PDB file of C-alpha atoms in Angstrom:
ATOM      1  CA  PRO A 613      28.611  10.820 -10.309  1.00 88.00           C
ATOM      2  CA  VAL A 614      26.334   9.217  -7.740  1.00 95.00           C
ATOM      3  CA  TRP A 615      28.011   7.214  -4.987  1.00 96.00           C
ATOM      4  CA  SER A 616      25.990   4.100  -4.133  1.00 96.00           C
ATOM      5  CA  CYS A 617      27.160   1.652  -1.492  1.00 95.00           C
ATOM      6  CA  ASN A 618      26.033  -0.443   1.426  1.00 93.00           C
ATOM      7  CA  ARG A 619      26.549   0.696   5.007  1.00 91.00           C
ATOM      8  CA  GLN A 620      29.817  -1.190   5.525  1.00 91.00           C
ATOM      9  CA  GLU A 621      31.267   0.174   2.281  1.00 94.00           C
ATOM     10  CA  ALA A 622      30.189   3.696   3.280  1.00 94.00           C
ATOM     11  CA  MET A 623      31.832   3.342   6.691  1.00 90.00           C
ATOM     12  CA  THR A 624      35.070   2.104   5.109  1.00 92.00           C
ATOM     13  CA  LEU A 625      35.041   4.906   2.537  1.00 94.00           C
ATOM     14  CA  ALA A 626      34.374   7.517   5.227  1.00 93.00           C
ATOM     15  CA  GLU A 627      37.256   6.207   7.315  1.00 91.00           C
ATOM     16  CA  ARG A 628      39.690   6.184   4.391  1.00 93.00           C
ATOM     17  CA  LEU A 629      38.698   9.682   3.273  1.00 94.00           C
ATOM     18  CA  GLY A 630      38.815  11.056   6.812  1.00 91.00           C
ATOM     19  CA  ALA A 631      35.136  12.038   6.849  1.00 88.00           C
ATOM     20  CA  PRO A 632      33.992  13.223  10.289  1.00 79.00           C
ATOM     21  CA  ILE A 633      32.081  10.166  11.588  1.00 76.00           C
ATOM     22  CA  ASP A 634      31.502   9.045  15.181  1.00 71.00           C
ATOM     23  CA  ASP A 635      30.350   5.416  15.132  1.00 66.00           C
ATOM     24  CA  SER A 636      29.960   5.298  18.917  1.00 67.00           C
ATOM     25  CA  LYS A 637      26.251   6.076  18.398  1.00 59.00           C
ATOM     26  CA  VAL A 638      25.664   2.625  16.922  1.00 57.00           C
ATOM     27  CA  THR A 639      24.600   0.322  19.721  1.00 55.00           C
ATOM     28  CA  ILE A 640      23.041  -3.106  19.890  1.00 50.00           C
ATOM     29  CA  GLY A 641      19.784  -1.555  21.076  1.00 52.00           C
ATOM     30  CA  GLY A 642      19.505   1.091  18.389  1.00 56.00           C
ATOM     31  CA  GLY A 643      20.975   4.346  17.245  1.00 65.00           C
ATOM     32  CA  LEU A 644      21.098   3.374  13.556  1.00 68.00           C
ATOM     33  CA  ASP A 645      19.007   6.316  12.366  1.00 75.00           C
ATOM     34  CA  ASP A 646      21.192   8.882  14.137  1.00 76.00           C
ATOM     35  CA  PHE A 647      24.332   7.179  12.907  1.00 83.00           C
ATOM     36  CA  MET A 648      23.102   6.998   9.305  1.00 89.00           C
ATOM     37  CA  HIS A 649      22.359  10.712   9.296  1.00 88.00           C
ATOM     38  CA  GLN A 650      25.834  11.413  10.635  1.00 88.00           C
ATOM     39  CA  LEU A 651      27.471   8.999   8.179  1.00 91.00           C
ATOM     40  CA  CYS A 652      25.643  10.431   5.164  1.00 94.00           C
ATOM     41  CA  ASP A 653      26.182  14.039   6.230  1.00 92.00           C
ATOM     42  CA  GLY A 654      29.910  13.523   6.810  1.00 92.00           C
ATOM     43  CA  LEU A 655      30.593  11.331   3.798  1.00 93.00           C
ATOM     44  CA  GLY A 656      28.328  13.364   1.502  1.00 93.00           C
ATOM     45  CA  ALA A 657      30.100  16.595   2.440  1.00 92.00           C
ATOM     46  CA  THR A 658      33.472  14.944   1.854  1.00 94.00           C
ATOM     47  CA  LEU A 659      32.485  13.478  -1.537  1.00 94.00           C
ATOM     48  CA  ARG A 660      30.567  16.578  -2.671  1.00 94.00           C
ATOM     49  CA  ALA A 661      28.364  14.313  -4.778  1.00 95.00           C
ATOM     50  CA  PRO A 662      24.998  12.562  -4.397  1.00 97.00           C
ATOM     51  CA  LEU A 663      25.240   9.636  -1.980  1.00 97.00           C
ATOM     52  CA  VAL A 664      23.041   6.558  -1.551  1.00 98.00           C
ATOM     53  CA  VAL A 665      23.709   4.196   1.359  1.00 97.00           C
ATOM     54  CA  ARG A 666      21.738   0.936   1.236  1.00 95.00           C
ATOM     55  CA  VAL A 667      20.798  -0.802   4.484  1.00 92.00           C
ATOM     56  CA  GLY A 668      18.943  -3.926   3.400  1.00 88.00           C
ATOM     57  CA  ALA A 669      15.344  -4.237   4.550  1.00 88.00           C
ATOM     58  CA  ARG A 670      15.539  -0.764   6.122  1.00 91.00           C
ATOM     59  CA  GLY A 671      15.841   0.773   2.646  1.00 94.00           C
ATOM     60  CA  ALA A 672      18.418   3.469   1.977  1.00 97.00           C
ATOM     61  CA  TRP A 673      19.572   6.876   3.123  1.00 97.00           C
ATOM     62  CA  ILE A 674      20.296   9.520   0.506  1.00 98.00           C
ATOM     63  CA  ARG A 675      22.032  12.863   0.541  1.00 96.00           C
ATOM     64  CA  GLU A 676      22.517  15.325  -2.270  1.00 95.00           C
ATOM     65  CA  PRO A 677      25.114  18.115  -2.119  1.00 93.00           C
ATOM     66  CA  GLY A 678      23.788  20.969  -0.013  1.00 90.00           C
ATOM     67  CA  GLY A 679      20.728  18.957   0.953  1.00 92.00           C
ATOM     68  CA  GLU A 680      19.554  17.021   3.963  1.00 93.00           C
ATOM     69  CA  THR A 681      20.013  13.320   4.582  1.00 95.00           C
ATOM     70  CA  ILE A 682      16.723  11.550   3.868  1.00 96.00           C
ATOM     71  CA  HIS A 683      15.666   8.002   4.747  1.00 96.00           C
ATOM     72  CA  ILE A 684      13.790   6.162   1.979  1.00 97.00           C
ATOM     73  CA  GLU A 685      11.978   3.204   3.559  1.00 95.00           C
ATOM     74  CA  GLY A 686      12.461  -0.334   2.313  1.00 94.00           C
ATOM     75  CA  TYR A 687       9.709  -2.860   1.655  1.00 91.00           C
ATOM     76  CA  PRO A 688       8.987  -5.917   3.809  1.00 85.00           C
ATOM     77  CA  THR A 689      10.126  -9.107   2.138  1.00 84.00           C
ATOM     78  CA  LYS A 690      10.904 -12.746   2.722  1.00 83.00           C
ATOM     79  CA  ALA A 691      14.345 -13.190   1.225  1.00 77.00           C
ATOM     80  CA  VAL A 692      15.413 -16.486  -0.306  1.00 74.00           C
ATOM     81  CA  HIS A 693      18.833 -15.017  -1.188  1.00 73.00           C
ATOM     82  CA  THR A 694      20.574 -11.633  -1.125  1.00 72.00           C
ATOM     83  CA  ARG A 695      23.063 -12.125  -3.962  1.00 76.00           C
ATOM     84  CA  SER A 696      21.459  -9.658  -6.319  1.00 81.00           C
ATOM     85  CA  ALA A 697      20.151  -6.976  -3.977  1.00 85.00           C
ATOM     86  CA  GLY A 698      22.918  -4.388  -4.407  1.00 88.00           C
ATOM     87  CA  GLY A 699      23.310  -4.873  -8.146  1.00 88.00           C
ATOM     88  CA  CYS A 700      19.572  -4.752  -8.727  1.00 90.00           C
ATOM     89  CA  HIS A 701      19.227  -1.640  -6.573  1.00 93.00           C
ATOM     90  CA  THR A 702      22.039   0.200  -8.324  1.00 94.00           C
ATOM     91  CA  GLY A 703      20.885  -0.799 -11.819  1.00 94.00           C
ATOM     92  CA  VAL A 704      17.283   0.242 -11.239  1.00 95.00           C
ATOM     93  CA  MET A 705      18.339   3.490  -9.567  1.00 96.00           C
ATOM     94  CA  CYS A 706      20.586   4.384 -12.521  1.00 96.00           C
ATOM     95  CA  ALA A 707      17.852   3.515 -15.031  1.00 96.00           C
ATOM     96  CA  MET A 708      15.355   5.734 -13.216  1.00 96.00           C
ATOM     97  CA  LEU A 709      17.850   8.602 -12.978  1.00 97.00           C
ATOM     98  CA  ALA A 710      18.504   8.257 -16.719  1.00 97.00           C
ATOM     99  CA  LYS A 711      14.745   8.539 -17.313  1.00 96.00           C
ATOM    100  CA  GLY A 712      14.722  11.840 -15.427  1.00 97.00           C
ATOM    101  CA  HIS A 713      13.395  10.775 -12.018  1.00 97.00           C
ATOM    102  CA  SER A 714      14.710  12.507  -8.903  1.00 97.00           C
ATOM    103  CA  LEU A 715      17.231  10.705  -6.720  1.00 98.00           C
ATOM    104  CA  ALA A 716      14.588  10.118  -4.017  1.00 97.00           C
ATOM    105  CA  GLU A 717      12.055   8.671  -6.474  1.00 97.00           C
ATOM    106  CA  SER A 718      14.745   6.561  -8.157  1.00 97.00           C
ATOM    107  CA  VAL A 719      15.833   5.100  -4.817  1.00 98.00           C
ATOM    108  CA  LYS A 720      12.215   4.412  -3.822  1.00 97.00           C
ATOM    109  CA  ILE A 721      11.705   2.362  -7.005  1.00 96.00           C
ATOM    110  CA  ALA A 722      15.109   0.696  -6.549  1.00 96.00           C
ATOM    111  CA  ASN A 723      14.189  -0.269  -2.965  1.00 96.00           C
ATOM    112  CA  ALA A 724      11.029  -1.952  -4.252  1.00 94.00           C
ATOM    113  CA  ALA A 725      12.878  -3.737  -7.065  1.00 93.00           C
ATOM    114  CA  ALA A 726      15.599  -5.040  -4.733  1.00 92.00           C
ATOM    115  CA  SER A 727      12.947  -6.263  -2.302  1.00 92.00           C
ATOM    116  CA  ILE A 728      11.285  -8.259  -5.085  1.00 90.00           C
ATOM    117  CA  ALA A 729      14.594  -9.494  -6.524  1.00 89.00           C
ATOM    118  CA  ILE A 730      15.629 -11.266  -3.330  1.00 85.00           C
ATOM    119  CA  GLN A 731      12.293 -13.071  -3.030  1.00 85.00           C
ATOM    120  CA  HIS A 732      12.814 -15.385  -5.987  1.00 80.00           C
ATOM    121  CA  SER A 733      15.213 -16.671  -8.593  1.00 73.00           C
ATOM    122  CA  LEU A 734      14.898 -18.492 -11.888  1.00 76.00           C
ATOM    123  CA  ASN A 735      16.668 -21.859 -11.735  1.00 74.00           C
ATOM    124  CA  GLY A 736      18.898 -20.479  -8.998  1.00 69.00           C
ATOM    125  CA  VAL A 737      19.768 -17.319 -10.942  1.00 73.00           C
ATOM    126  CA  PRO A 738      18.737 -14.017  -9.319  1.00 73.00           C
ATOM    127  CA  GLN A 739      16.298 -11.963 -11.393  1.00 80.00           C
ATOM    128  CA  CYS A 740      15.689  -8.229 -11.346  1.00 82.00           C
ATOM    129  CA  PRO A 741      11.953  -7.485 -11.593  1.00 84.00           C
ATOM    130  CA  ASP A 742      10.522  -5.313 -14.310  1.00 86.00           C
ATOM    131  CA  TYR A 743       9.346  -1.755 -13.781  1.00 88.00           C
ATOM    132  CA  ASP A 744       5.663  -2.674 -13.447  1.00 89.00           C
ATOM    133  CA  GLU A 745       6.400  -5.171 -10.642  1.00 89.00           C
ATOM    134  CA  ALA A 746       8.328  -2.561  -8.670  1.00 91.00           C
ATOM    135  CA  ILE A 747       5.644   0.090  -9.157  1.00 87.00           C
ATOM    136  CA  ALA A 748       2.950  -2.395  -8.092  1.00 87.00           C
ATOM    137  CA  LEU A 749       4.804  -3.043  -4.811  1.00 89.00           C
ATOM    138  CA  ILE A 750       5.040   0.688  -4.136  1.00 88.00           C
ATOM    139  CA  GLY A 751       1.308   1.022  -4.724  1.00 85.00           C
ATOM    140  CA  GLU A 752       0.359  -1.707  -2.227  1.00 66.00           C
TER     141      GLU A 752
END
């Protein structure tokens, strides 16, 4: 399985599983990158499974068993809502994994799709973009 969650969910999961995390590095002025590496390293080692932690406009951090924690950048956007971001990201990531893409490439495409998804809706209903839209954003 692949564990995919937002930062708050990852922190809660790490706490409940007793993963070795020190959140004192997170400060108002910064420290997110260091903390995310620590969170993904600790939680990933505890889960012993691929881990994706989404952090909104900053993209996502990923860690595969035995590998390093890697930051996959997000894409600048002007959000009109955020209702569909997590679901869109997870759905696109799973679709790309099923097509044989690596976890890093799948998350890169999912980051682009989620960025597009929160920019618009159809009659108030969030819409996940198609593959070509996400790839076009990556190419810009």
